Every structure is written in C-alpha cells, then in structure tokens.
mmCIF file of C-alpha atoms and ligand atoms in Angstrom:
data_model
loop_
_atom_site.group_PDB
_atom_site.id
_atom_site.type_symbol
_atom_site.label_atom_id
_atom_site.label_comp_id
_atom_site.label_asym_id
_atom_site.label_seq_id
_atom_site.Cartn_x
_atom_site.Cartn_y
_atom_site.Cartn_z
ATOM 1 C CA MET A 76 -27.387 19.571 -15.736
ATOM 2 C CA ALA A 77 -26.751 17.742 -12.512
ATOM 3 C CA ARG A 78 -23.355 18.129 -10.893
ATOM 4 C CA LEU A 79 -20.824 15.526 -12.024
ATOM 5 C CA GLY A 80 -20.649 12.639 -9.581
ATOM 6 C CA ASN A 81 -23.612 13.775 -7.488
ATOM 7 C CA TRP A 82 -24.364 10.093 -6.840
ATOM 8 C CA ILE A 83 -21.113 9.703 -4.911
ATOM 9 C CA GLU A 84 -21.072 11.135 -1.400
ATOM 10 C CA PRO A 85 -17.875 11.497 0.595
ATOM 11 C CA PHE A 86 -18.279 11.110 4.342
ATOM 12 C CA PRO A 87 -15.479 11.267 6.897
ATOM 13 C CA GLU A 88 -15.722 7.472 7.293
ATOM 14 C CA GLY A 89 -15.641 6.600 3.604
ATOM 15 C CA ILE A 90 -17.115 7.115 0.149
ATOM 16 C CA TYR A 91 -20.823 6.326 -0.151
ATOM 17 C CA VAL A 92 -22.122 5.172 -3.533
ATOM 18 C CA LYS A 93 -25.821 6.017 -3.265
ATOM 19 C CA PRO A 94 -27.413 4.065 -6.133
ATOM 20 C CA ALA A 95 -25.486 0.933 -5.023
ATOM 21 C CA ASP A 96 -26.140 1.548 -1.325
ATOM 22 C CA ALA A 97 -22.500 0.605 -0.759
ATOM 23 C CA TRP A 98 -19.369 2.147 0.768
ATOM 24 C CA VAL A 99 -15.800 2.155 -0.542
ATOM 25 C CA ASP A 100 -13.178 1.349 2.155
ATOM 26 C CA PRO A 101 -15.415 2.399 5.048
ATOM 27 C CA SER A 102 -13.632 2.829 8.379
ATOM 28 C CA GLN A 103 -16.772 1.746 10.241
ATOM 29 C CA PRO A 104 -18.802 -1.456 9.846
ATOM 30 C CA LYS A 105 -21.365 -1.154 7.017
ATOM 31 C CA ASP A 106 -23.906 -3.445 5.348
ATOM 32 C CA ARG A 107 -22.109 -3.353 1.995
ATOM 33 C CA ALA A 108 -18.415 -2.575 1.648
ATOM 34 C CA LEU A 109 -16.289 -2.429 -1.500
ATOM 35 C CA VAL A 110 -12.694 -2.876 -0.375
ATOM 36 C CA THR A 111 -9.694 -1.735 -2.452
ATOM 37 C CA HIS A 112 -6.993 -3.694 -0.578
ATOM 38 C CA GLY A 113 -6.071 -5.495 2.621
ATOM 39 C CA HIS A 114 -4.239 -2.762 4.600
ATOM 40 C CA ALA A 115 -5.900 -2.141 7.932
ATOM 41 C CA ASP A 116 -6.824 1.470 7.201
ATOM 42 C CA HIS A 117 -8.866 0.379 4.160
ATOM 43 C CA ALA A 118 -10.064 -3.117 5.055
ATOM 44 C CA ARG A 119 -11.835 -3.419 8.392
ATOM 45 C CA GLY A 120 -13.601 -6.371 9.866
ATOM 46 C CA GLY A 121 -17.297 -6.410 10.764
ATOM 47 C CA HIS A 122 -19.040 -5.500 7.491
ATOM 48 C CA LYS A 123 -22.159 -7.498 6.633
ATOM 49 C CA ALA A 124 -21.004 -8.107 3.061
ATOM 50 C CA VAL A 125 -17.707 -7.378 1.320
ATOM 51 C CA TRP A 126 -16.844 -7.132 -2.383
ATOM 52 C CA ALA A 127 -13.122 -7.335 -3.133
ATOM 53 C CA THR A 128 -10.585 -9.282 -5.194
ATOM 54 C CA PRO A 129 -10.060 -12.929 -4.150
ATOM 55 C CA GLU A 130 -6.537 -12.022 -2.921
ATOM 56 C CA THR A 131 -7.799 -9.156 -0.761
ATOM 57 C CA LEU A 132 -10.499 -11.417 0.670
ATOM 58 C CA ALA A 133 -7.856 -14.056 1.486
ATOM 59 C CA ILE A 134 -5.801 -11.394 3.293
ATOM 60 C CA MET A 135 -8.909 -10.237 5.208
ATOM 61 C CA ASP A 136 -9.581 -13.849 6.199
ATOM 62 C CA VAL A 137 -6.095 -14.084 7.725
ATOM 63 C CA ARG A 138 -6.522 -10.814 9.615
ATOM 64 C CA TYR A 139 -10.191 -10.776 10.624
ATOM 65 C CA GLY A 140 -11.473 -14.300 10.101
ATOM 66 C CA GLN A 141 -13.997 -15.341 7.501
ATOM 67 C CA GLN A 142 -15.958 -12.488 5.862
ATOM 68 C CA CYS A 143 -19.282 -12.671 4.074
ATOM 69 C CA ALA A 144 -17.380 -12.394 0.870
ATOM 70 C CA ASN A 145 -18.140 -11.711 -2.772
ATOM 71 C CA PRO A 146 -14.958 -12.182 -4.795
ATOM 72 C CA VAL A 147 -14.601 -10.086 -7.946
ATOM 73 C CA ALA A 148 -11.513 -10.891 -10.012
ATOM 74 C CA TYR A 149 -9.615 -8.229 -11.964
ATOM 75 C CA GLY A 150 -11.549 -7.370 -15.105
ATOM 76 C CA GLU A 151 -14.872 -8.769 -13.857
ATOM 77 C CA THR A 152 -17.872 -6.614 -12.996
ATOM 78 C CA VAL A 153 -20.841 -7.000 -10.701
ATOM 79 C CA ARG A 154 -24.055 -5.049 -10.576
ATOM 80 C CA LEU A 155 -25.071 -3.457 -7.285
ATOM 81 C CA GLY A 156 -28.362 -1.613 -7.497
ATOM 82 C CA GLU A 157 -27.986 0.519 -10.605
ATOM 83 C CA VAL A 158 -24.200 0.610 -10.512
ATOM 84 C CA GLU A 159 -21.772 -1.523 -12.503
ATOM 85 C CA VAL A 160 -18.771 -2.203 -10.258
ATOM 86 C CA GLY A 161 -15.397 -3.396 -11.587
ATOM 87 C CA PHE A 162 -11.963 -4.040 -10.105
ATOM 88 C CA VAL A 163 -8.629 -3.404 -11.876
ATOM 89 C CA PRO A 164 -5.041 -3.595 -10.505
ATOM 90 C CA ALA A 165 -3.640 -0.682 -8.484
ATOM 91 C CA GLY A 166 -0.051 -1.983 -8.211
ATOM 92 C CA HIS A 167 0.044 -1.303 -4.447
ATOM 93 C CA VAL A 168 0.100 -4.762 -2.773
ATOM 94 C CA LEU A 169 -1.091 -8.248 -3.762
ATOM 95 C CA GLY A 170 -4.781 -8.066 -4.698
ATOM 96 C CA SER A 171 -4.958 -4.267 -4.516
ATOM 97 C CA ALA A 172 -7.544 -2.769 -6.828
ATOM 98 C CA GLN A 173 -8.927 0.437 -8.169
ATOM 99 C CA ILE A 174 -12.694 0.290 -8.104
ATOM 100 C CA ILE A 175 -14.551 1.377 -11.255
ATOM 101 C CA LEU A 176 -18.085 2.653 -10.734
ATOM 102 C CA ASP A 177 -20.319 3.153 -13.799
ATOM 103 C CA TYR A 178 -23.710 4.803 -13.391
ATOM 104 C CA ARG A 179 -25.908 6.425 -16.035
ATOM 105 C CA GLY A 180 -23.058 7.209 -18.390
ATOM 106 C CA GLU A 181 -20.680 8.554 -15.745
ATOM 107 C CA ARG A 182 -17.537 6.720 -14.689
ATOM 108 C CA VAL A 183 -15.834 7.201 -11.336
ATOM 109 C CA VAL A 184 -12.583 5.401 -10.455
ATOM 110 C CA VAL A 185 -11.532 5.089 -6.812
ATOM 111 C CA SER A 186 -7.790 4.399 -6.848
ATOM 112 C CA GLY A 187 -7.341 3.245 -3.263
ATOM 113 C CA ASP A 188 -3.577 3.329 -2.609
ATOM 114 C CA TYR A 189 -1.381 2.861 -5.670
ATOM 115 C CA LYS A 190 2.056 3.084 -7.218
ATOM 116 C CA ARG A 191 3.373 2.951 -10.775
ATOM 117 C CA ARG A 192 6.752 1.248 -10.313
ATOM 118 C CA PRO A 193 7.122 -2.449 -11.068
ATOM 119 C CA ASP A 194 6.542 -4.717 -8.059
ATOM 120 C CA PRO A 195 7.300 -8.444 -8.428
ATOM 121 C CA THR A 196 4.547 -9.299 -5.906
ATOM 122 C CA CYS A 197 1.531 -7.739 -7.612
ATOM 123 C CA ALA A 198 -0.094 -6.840 -10.919
ATOM 124 C CA PRO A 199 0.810 -3.386 -12.313
ATOM 125 C CA PHE A 200 -1.503 -0.349 -12.133
ATOM 126 C CA VAL A 201 -3.919 -0.061 -15.046
ATOM 127 C CA VAL A 202 -4.847 3.369 -16.406
ATOM 128 C CA VAL A 203 -8.647 3.652 -16.711
ATOM 129 C CA PRO A 204 -9.973 6.819 -18.343
ATOM 130 C CA CYS A 205 -12.873 8.247 -16.329
ATOM 131 C CA ASP A 206 -14.887 11.346 -15.452
ATOM 132 C CA ILE A 207 -13.838 11.513 -11.801
ATOM 133 C CA PHE A 208 -10.573 10.043 -10.516
ATOM 134 C CA ILE A 209 -10.531 9.694 -6.738
ATOM 135 C CA THR A 210 -6.874 9.546 -5.720
ATOM 136 C CA GLU A 211 -4.717 9.304 -2.627
ATOM 137 C CA ALA A 212 -1.886 11.803 -2.032
ATOM 138 C CA THR A 213 0.247 10.167 0.660
ATOM 139 C CA PHE A 214 3.448 11.494 -0.926
ATOM 140 C CA GLY A 215 1.829 14.458 -2.656
ATOM 141 C CA LEU A 216 4.680 16.922 -2.317
ATOM 142 C CA PRO A 217 7.333 17.678 -4.981
ATOM 143 C CA VAL A 218 10.099 16.816 -2.452
ATOM 144 C CA PHE A 219 8.960 13.196 -2.525
ATOM 145 C CA ARG A 220 10.778 11.508 -5.388
ATOM 146 C CA HIS A 221 11.480 7.891 -4.579
ATOM 147 C CA PRO A 222 14.832 6.510 -5.776
ATOM 148 C CA ASP A 223 15.167 3.416 -7.938
ATOM 149 C CA THR A 224 14.119 0.334 -5.929
ATOM 150 C CA GLY A 225 16.925 -1.859 -7.296
ATOM 151 C CA ALA A 226 19.505 0.697 -6.156
ATOM 152 C CA GLU A 227 18.050 0.655 -2.619
ATOM 153 C CA ILE A 228 18.170 -3.153 -2.564
ATOM 154 C CA ASP A 229 21.801 -3.011 -3.737
ATOM 155 C CA ARG A 230 22.635 -0.681 -0.814
ATOM 156 C CA LEU A 231 21.114 -3.256 1.528
ATOM 157 C CA LEU A 232 23.150 -6.110 0.010
ATOM 158 C CA HIS A 233 26.339 -4.051 -0.013
ATOM 159 C CA ARG A 234 25.943 -3.331 3.687
ATOM 160 C CA LEU A 235 25.204 -6.992 4.444
ATOM 161 C CA HIS A 236 28.374 -8.124 2.674
ATOM 162 C CA HIS A 237 30.618 -5.551 4.375
ATOM 163 C CA GLU A 238 29.675 -6.008 8.023
ATOM 164 C CA GLU A 239 31.563 -8.853 9.565
ATOM 165 C CA GLY A 240 29.849 -10.706 12.393
ATOM 166 C CA ARG A 241 26.598 -8.760 12.055
ATOM 167 C CA CYS A 242 23.147 -9.247 10.523
ATOM 168 C CA VAL A 243 20.860 -6.702 8.857
ATOM 169 C CA LEU A 244 17.448 -6.274 10.483
ATOM 170 C CA VAL A 245 14.914 -4.701 8.099
ATOM 171 C CA GLY A 246 11.717 -3.176 9.474
ATOM 172 C CA ALA A 247 8.942 -3.589 6.916
ATOM 173 C CA TYR A 248 5.164 -3.570 7.095
ATOM 174 C CA ALA A 249 3.923 -7.162 7.339
ATOM 175 C CA LEU A 250 1.517 -6.893 4.402
ATOM 176 C CA GLY A 251 3.076 -6.055 1.080
ATOM 177 C CA LYS A 252 6.338 -4.338 1.940
ATOM 178 C CA ALA A 253 7.936 -7.385 3.575
ATOM 179 C CA GLN A 254 7.114 -9.687 0.659
ATOM 180 C CA ARG A 255 8.185 -7.078 -1.881
ATOM 181 C CA VAL A 256 11.582 -6.604 -0.195
ATOM 182 C CA ILE A 257 12.093 -10.383 -0.211
ATOM 183 C CA ALA A 258 11.085 -10.712 -3.879
ATOM 184 C CA GLU A 259 13.314 -7.761 -4.876
ATOM 185 C CA LEU A 260 16.249 -9.368 -3.024
ATOM 186 C CA ARG A 261 15.651 -12.608 -4.944
ATOM 187 C CA ALA A 262 15.512 -10.650 -8.208
ATOM 188 C CA ARG A 263 18.922 -9.152 -7.311
ATOM 189 C CA GLY A 264 20.388 -12.650 -6.963
ATOM 190 C CA HIS A 265 20.245 -13.033 -3.162
ATOM 191 C CA HIS A 266 19.255 -16.665 -2.598
ATOM 192 C CA ASP A 267 20.360 -17.152 1.013
ATOM 193 C CA PRO A 268 17.663 -18.074 3.497
ATOM 194 C CA ILE A 269 15.911 -14.922 4.752
ATOM 195 C CA PHE A 270 14.724 -14.941 8.364
ATOM 196 C CA TYR A 271 11.485 -13.439 9.621
ATOM 197 C CA HIS A 272 9.817 -12.335 12.839
ATOM 198 C CA GLY A 273 6.842 -14.564 13.751
ATOM 199 C CA ALA A 274 4.368 -11.759 12.912
ATOM 200 C CA MET A 275 5.269 -12.093 9.213
ATOM 201 C CA GLU A 276 4.786 -15.792 8.852
ATOM 202 C CA ARG A 277 1.102 -16.066 7.928
ATOM 203 C CA LEU A 278 1.129 -13.352 5.292
ATOM 204 C CA CYS A 279 4.363 -14.623 3.711
ATOM 205 C CA ARG A 280 2.857 -18.093 3.530
ATOM 206 C CA LEU A 281 -0.344 -16.694 2.025
ATOM 207 C CA TYR A 282 1.617 -14.821 -0.666
ATOM 208 C CA GLU A 283 3.317 -18.092 -1.612
ATOM 209 C CA GLU A 284 -0.032 -19.931 -1.676
ATOM 210 C CA LEU A 285 -1.345 -17.206 -3.973
ATOM 211 C CA GLY A 286 1.541 -17.771 -6.375
ATOM 212 C CA VAL A 287 4.237 -15.289 -5.297
ATOM 213 C CA PRO A 288 7.491 -17.262 -4.779
ATOM 214 C CA LEU A 289 9.671 -15.909 -1.952
ATOM 215 C CA GLY A 290 12.502 -18.464 -1.813
ATOM 216 C CA GLU A 291 13.727 -20.044 1.403
ATOM 217 C CA LEU A 292 12.288 -18.340 4.485
ATOM 218 C CA ARG A 293 12.994 -19.322 8.085
ATOM 219 C CA PRO A 294 11.613 -18.135 11.406
ATOM 220 C CA VAL A 295 14.054 -16.374 13.751
ATOM 221 C CA ALA A 296 12.605 -18.395 16.605
ATOM 222 C CA GLY A 297 14.654 -21.547 16.779
ATOM 223 C CA ALA A 298 17.701 -20.150 14.948
ATOM 224 C CA THR A 299 20.967 -19.792 16.867
ATOM 225 C CA LYS A 300 22.843 -16.490 16.983
ATOM 226 C CA GLU A 301 25.596 -18.003 14.799
ATOM 227 C CA GLU A 302 23.077 -19.004 12.123
ATOM 228 C CA LEU A 303 21.887 -15.404 11.894
ATOM 229 C CA VAL A 304 25.312 -13.852 11.264
ATOM 230 C CA GLY A 305 25.511 -12.449 7.736
ATOM 231 C CA LYS A 306 21.768 -12.887 7.210
ATOM 232 C CA ILE A 307 18.858 -10.579 6.428
ATOM 233 C CA ILE A 308 16.044 -10.617 8.977
ATOM 234 C CA LEU A 309 12.646 -9.003 8.454
ATOM 235 C CA CYS A 310 10.428 -7.728 11.247
ATOM 236 C CA PRO A 311 7.505 -5.321 11.670
ATOM 237 C CA PRO A 312 8.725 -1.741 12.253
ATOM 238 C CA SER A 313 7.429 -1.900 15.825
ATOM 239 C CA ALA A 314 9.871 -4.734 16.638
ATOM 240 C CA LEU A 315 12.980 -2.867 15.402
ATOM 241 C CA ASN A 316 13.884 -1.437 18.790
ATOM 242 C CA ASP A 317 12.199 -3.815 21.198
ATOM 243 C CA ARG A 318 13.532 -6.605 23.391
ATOM 244 C CA TRP A 319 12.976 -9.142 20.656
ATOM 245 C CA SER A 320 15.898 -7.812 18.596
ATOM 246 C CA ARG A 321 18.407 -8.308 21.456
ATOM 247 C CA ARG A 322 18.794 -11.975 20.578
ATOM 248 C CA LEU A 323 20.214 -11.027 17.155
ATOM 249 C CA PRO A 324 23.957 -10.786 16.374
ATOM 250 C CA ASP A 325 24.741 -7.022 16.460
ATOM 251 C CA PRO A 326 22.047 -6.016 13.935
ATOM 252 C CA VAL A 327 22.425 -3.176 11.441
ATOM 253 C CA THR A 328 18.992 -1.579 11.798
ATOM 254 C CA ALA A 329 17.324 -0.835 8.458
ATOM 255 C CA MET A 330 13.819 0.142 7.486
ATOM 256 C CA ALA A 331 12.034 0.015 4.119
ATOM 257 C CA SER A 332 9.539 2.865 3.823
ATOM 258 C CA GLY A 333 8.753 5.887 1.670
ATOM 259 C CA TRP A 334 9.054 7.914 4.874
ATOM 260 C CA MET A 335 12.757 7.087 5.110
ATOM 261 C CA ARG A 336 13.204 10.000 2.710
ATOM 262 C CA VAL A 337 12.600 12.134 5.822
ATOM 263 C CA ARG A 338 15.750 11.969 7.932
ATOM 264 C CA GLN A 339 13.949 12.812 11.135
ATOM 265 C CA ARG A 340 11.708 9.753 10.775
ATOM 266 C CA ALA A 341 14.739 7.521 10.354
ATOM 267 C CA ARG A 342 16.367 9.069 13.420
ATOM 268 C CA GLN A 343 13.220 8.599 15.531
ATOM 269 C CA ARG A 344 13.433 4.880 14.950
ATOM 270 C CA ASN A 345 17.214 4.668 15.336
ATOM 271 C CA VAL A 346 17.478 3.457 11.757
ATOM 272 C CA GLU A 347 21.082 3.138 10.632
ATOM 273 C CA LEU A 348 20.258 2.164 7.058
ATOM 274 C CA PRO A 349 17.135 3.938 5.750
ATOM 275 C CA LEU A 350 15.806 2.332 2.555
ATOM 276 C CA VAL A 351 13.421 4.490 0.547
ATOM 277 C CA ILE A 352 11.092 1.813 -0.783
ATOM 278 C CA SER A 353 7.453 2.828 -1.020
ATOM 279 C CA ASP A 354 4.206 1.182 -2.066
ATOM 280 C CA HIS A 355 2.710 4.608 -2.779
ATOM 281 C CA GLY A 356 3.356 6.735 -5.807
ATOM 282 C CA ASP A 357 5.753 9.661 -5.382
ATOM 283 C CA TRP A 358 5.017 13.171 -6.688
ATOM 284 C CA ASP A 359 5.937 12.273 -10.268
ATOM 285 C CA GLU A 360 3.855 9.105 -10.221
ATOM 286 C CA LEU A 361 0.802 10.946 -8.854
ATOM 287 C CA THR A 362 0.970 13.743 -11.421
ATOM 288 C CA GLN A 363 1.839 11.366 -14.295
ATOM 289 C CA THR A 364 -1.157 9.241 -13.347
ATOM 290 C CA ILE A 365 -3.564 12.194 -13.340
ATOM 291 C CA ARG A 366 -2.221 13.203 -16.766
ATOM 292 C CA GLU A 367 -2.716 9.697 -18.178
ATOM 293 C CA VAL A 368 -6.140 9.097 -16.640
ATOM 294 C CA ALA A 369 -7.145 12.586 -17.843
ATOM 295 C CA PRO A 370 -10.316 12.866 -15.750
ATOM 296 C CA LYS A 371 -12.695 15.833 -15.758
ATOM 297 C CA GLU A 372 -12.297 16.048 -11.993
ATOM 298 C CA VAL A 373 -9.811 14.805 -9.398
ATOM 299 C CA TRP A 374 -10.987 14.155 -5.874
ATOM 300 C CA ILE A 375 -8.267 13.666 -3.253
ATOM 301 C CA THR A 376 -8.988 11.326 -0.355
ATOM 302 C CA HIS A 377 -6.061 11.600 2.043
ATOM 303 C CA GLY A 378 -2.430 12.614 2.343
ATOM 304 C CA ARG A 379 -0.741 15.897 1.465
ATOM 305 C CA GLU A 380 -3.457 17.320 -0.764
ATOM 306 C CA ASP A 381 -2.539 21.038 -0.934
ATOM 307 C CA ALA A 382 0.306 20.740 -3.427
ATOM 308 C CA LEU A 383 -1.635 18.307 -5.613
ATOM 309 C CA MET A 384 -4.706 20.599 -5.540
ATOM 310 C CA HIS A 385 -2.459 23.418 -6.695
ATOM 311 C CA TRP A 386 -0.882 21.293 -9.416
ATOM 312 C CA CYS A 387 -4.363 20.372 -10.696
ATOM 313 C CA MET A 388 -5.337 24.034 -10.788
ATOM 314 C CA LEU A 389 -2.232 24.936 -12.800
ATOM 315 C CA ASN A 390 -3.012 22.087 -15.185
ATOM 316 C CA GLN A 391 -6.681 23.031 -15.616
ATOM 317 C CA VAL A 392 -8.038 19.959 -13.850
ATOM 318 C CA LYS A 393 -10.890 20.616 -11.440
ATOM 319 C CA ALA A 394 -9.912 19.248 -8.011
ATOM 320 C CA ARG A 395 -11.595 18.735 -4.684
ATOM 321 C CA GLU A 396 -10.413 17.630 -1.223
ATOM 322 C CA LEU A 397 -12.508 14.994 0.511
ATOM 323 C CA ASN A 398 -10.739 14.987 3.899
ATOM 324 C CA LEU A 399 -11.573 11.399 4.727
ATOM 325 C CA VAL A 400 -10.510 10.345 8.195
ATOM 326 C CA GLY A 401 -9.302 6.982 9.356
ATOM 327 C CA TYR A 402 -6.870 6.491 6.502
ATOM 328 C CA ASP A 403 -4.385 7.351 9.150
ATOM 329 C CA GLU A 404 -1.281 7.060 6.996
ATOM 330 C CA ASP A 405 0.123 4.705 9.527
ATOM 331 C CA GLU A 406 3.765 4.951 8.615
ATOM 332 C CA GLU A 407 4.148 1.246 9.129
ATOM 333 C CA GLU A 408 2.063 0.732 6.038
ATOM 334 C CA GLU A 409 4.050 2.782 3.624
HETATM 335 ZN ZN1 LIG B 1347 -2.348 0.610 1.543
HETATM 336 ZN ZN1 LIG B 1348 -3.721 3.625 2.865
#
C-alpha cells in the first residue's frame, strides 16, 4: 500500500499538494496558493491565484493590495484538480482557517496557526477528524502554559487604575492581537476610549467592517498629553521603545504576547507589565488537540517540535518533523 499522504510534499518554502498543483502558505510566490490566515509569515503577496476565507482575503488586500482571489467561506469546499479543499475555523485571528484536503479517501488537515481558548474576535477552532494532522508547535514545550486571558486583562486594568498621571502603553501585533486585547477589555467592562498608534488604524477599521465591534477608538496623533492620562494606548511592539512613545504621559510599558512568559524577552523590550496573551495554543492545547483530532499521523510544521514529537511517540501517534522555513515565529505575531 502506498505511504499515507504521499500526495502531500513538504518543501522548505511550504506544503505542496500535488494532485491540486497548489501550495499551502507558501513563503515564495506560486501560481496557486491556499492561505490559512493573514499573518505575514503565512500570507505573502505575489501569488497568481489565492484561495482563502473572505476575511483573510480582505486582510491581504489591506496589506498587499488586490489579489487574484477565490474566496471560500467556512464550511464550503472547492475542487482543485482531484482534491476537495475546505476551510474551517482555526480560532487564531479573524478569518483564520484550517485547510481540509480530501483525496482518494485520505483526509489531511493543515492547521495553520491555532488556539483553543475563546477569542471574541474570531470563530472558535473546529475539531476535524483526519488521517494526517499537520500542526504548528510554536509553544510546544511543557513549560508553556498560558494563564487565563481574563486574569491578564484584569492585571492591565488594575495597573491602569492605580497609576496616577500615567497611561498604559500596550505593545501588540497589529493583526489579531491588538483587536483581541481591545475586545477583551470591552468584555471586562472597560468602555473608555482606547487610543492607537497610526499603524493599527486600517486593520482595526477592517475588523469593525467585518462585524467585530471594538468600541470607541481614537488615534494618538491629535490627542493632547492630558487627554492620554489614565488611558490605554495600543502600538506595534516595535514602537514600544522608540521616539514615538516620548509624547505620551509617563507610560507604563506593557506587551501582550505568549512570549511574555519568558522573563528575558520582557526584559529585552523593557516591558514593565508583561501580559501573557497568546494567539497560539500552549502545550496543553496542542496535546489536547492532537488527542481530539486523533489522526493516524501528526506532521509538525514549525516551532519547538522535539517535545511534541516525543509526546506523540509516548502516546503511540506516528509523528514527523517538516522543518518548514520562513514561518519565522516573528515574536511580534504571537
Ligand atoms: Zn499567525
Ligand atoms: Zn505563524
């Protein structure tokens, strides 16, 4: 019998689906690309044709300009060559999808990036039983156990309310994390205007257009120092320590990232208030997901794969490392 999944070929620049003549999340321009979500390490510009969810395509439009786009909504399928291709929610950011590939009785699911915790800005991860589950492992070490998101948001609000004459500046990736932090703050009853760095404006507006309410948002540009006292301000992580932040009233520097679990990373960025809020599954979410999906084989695309490989072995799941490059785990994304 042929080897399971022999129609799927991993290359350093992405996963090639032979009978569809298409690539999943290729890091180089290709004729046909199936894109899991809008983060820059998965969605690149320059493909001849792209299949993705309408939300992901809208995000790619904002970042790269108009694509030759084929929208596939959650739950719909398209046929490419001999392959049936479907998209289901991955719970990572707005529009993020796992891609289901069905070919001659075999089912392969490419997870893209995913998490299992509730996120008010996107549809929750759907468990799809399959033969081969191709997973990420960004936080694939048992030391990574993300705390409760609501508790992290409460720490942020507590700090805001106990610092007289200051503001709290939160570094957050512009796609997904920023909007999630805003929506979580709203869910915790914080209805004050939230200020943003100009780099966040287009994606925040797009989220609202796509039906994710974010409450009252204002640009920092144009606000006086007095207006910013006692307020939360969001910026890309790269702006946390640059000249831009000097105009703010004595900011408490915070950052929302799964990497804030690592003290050294927080120190590197001079982060006073590290918030462990991640859009990737932690160790328990990764292993729980593999248990629930119950595939015959697990293929691991990128991240810390050794511990997860070992866990699969102990749990009698055949596992394989793909060593894809270009999913550079840019910490600003997580
Ligand atoms: Zn991502
Ligand atoms: Zn990624």
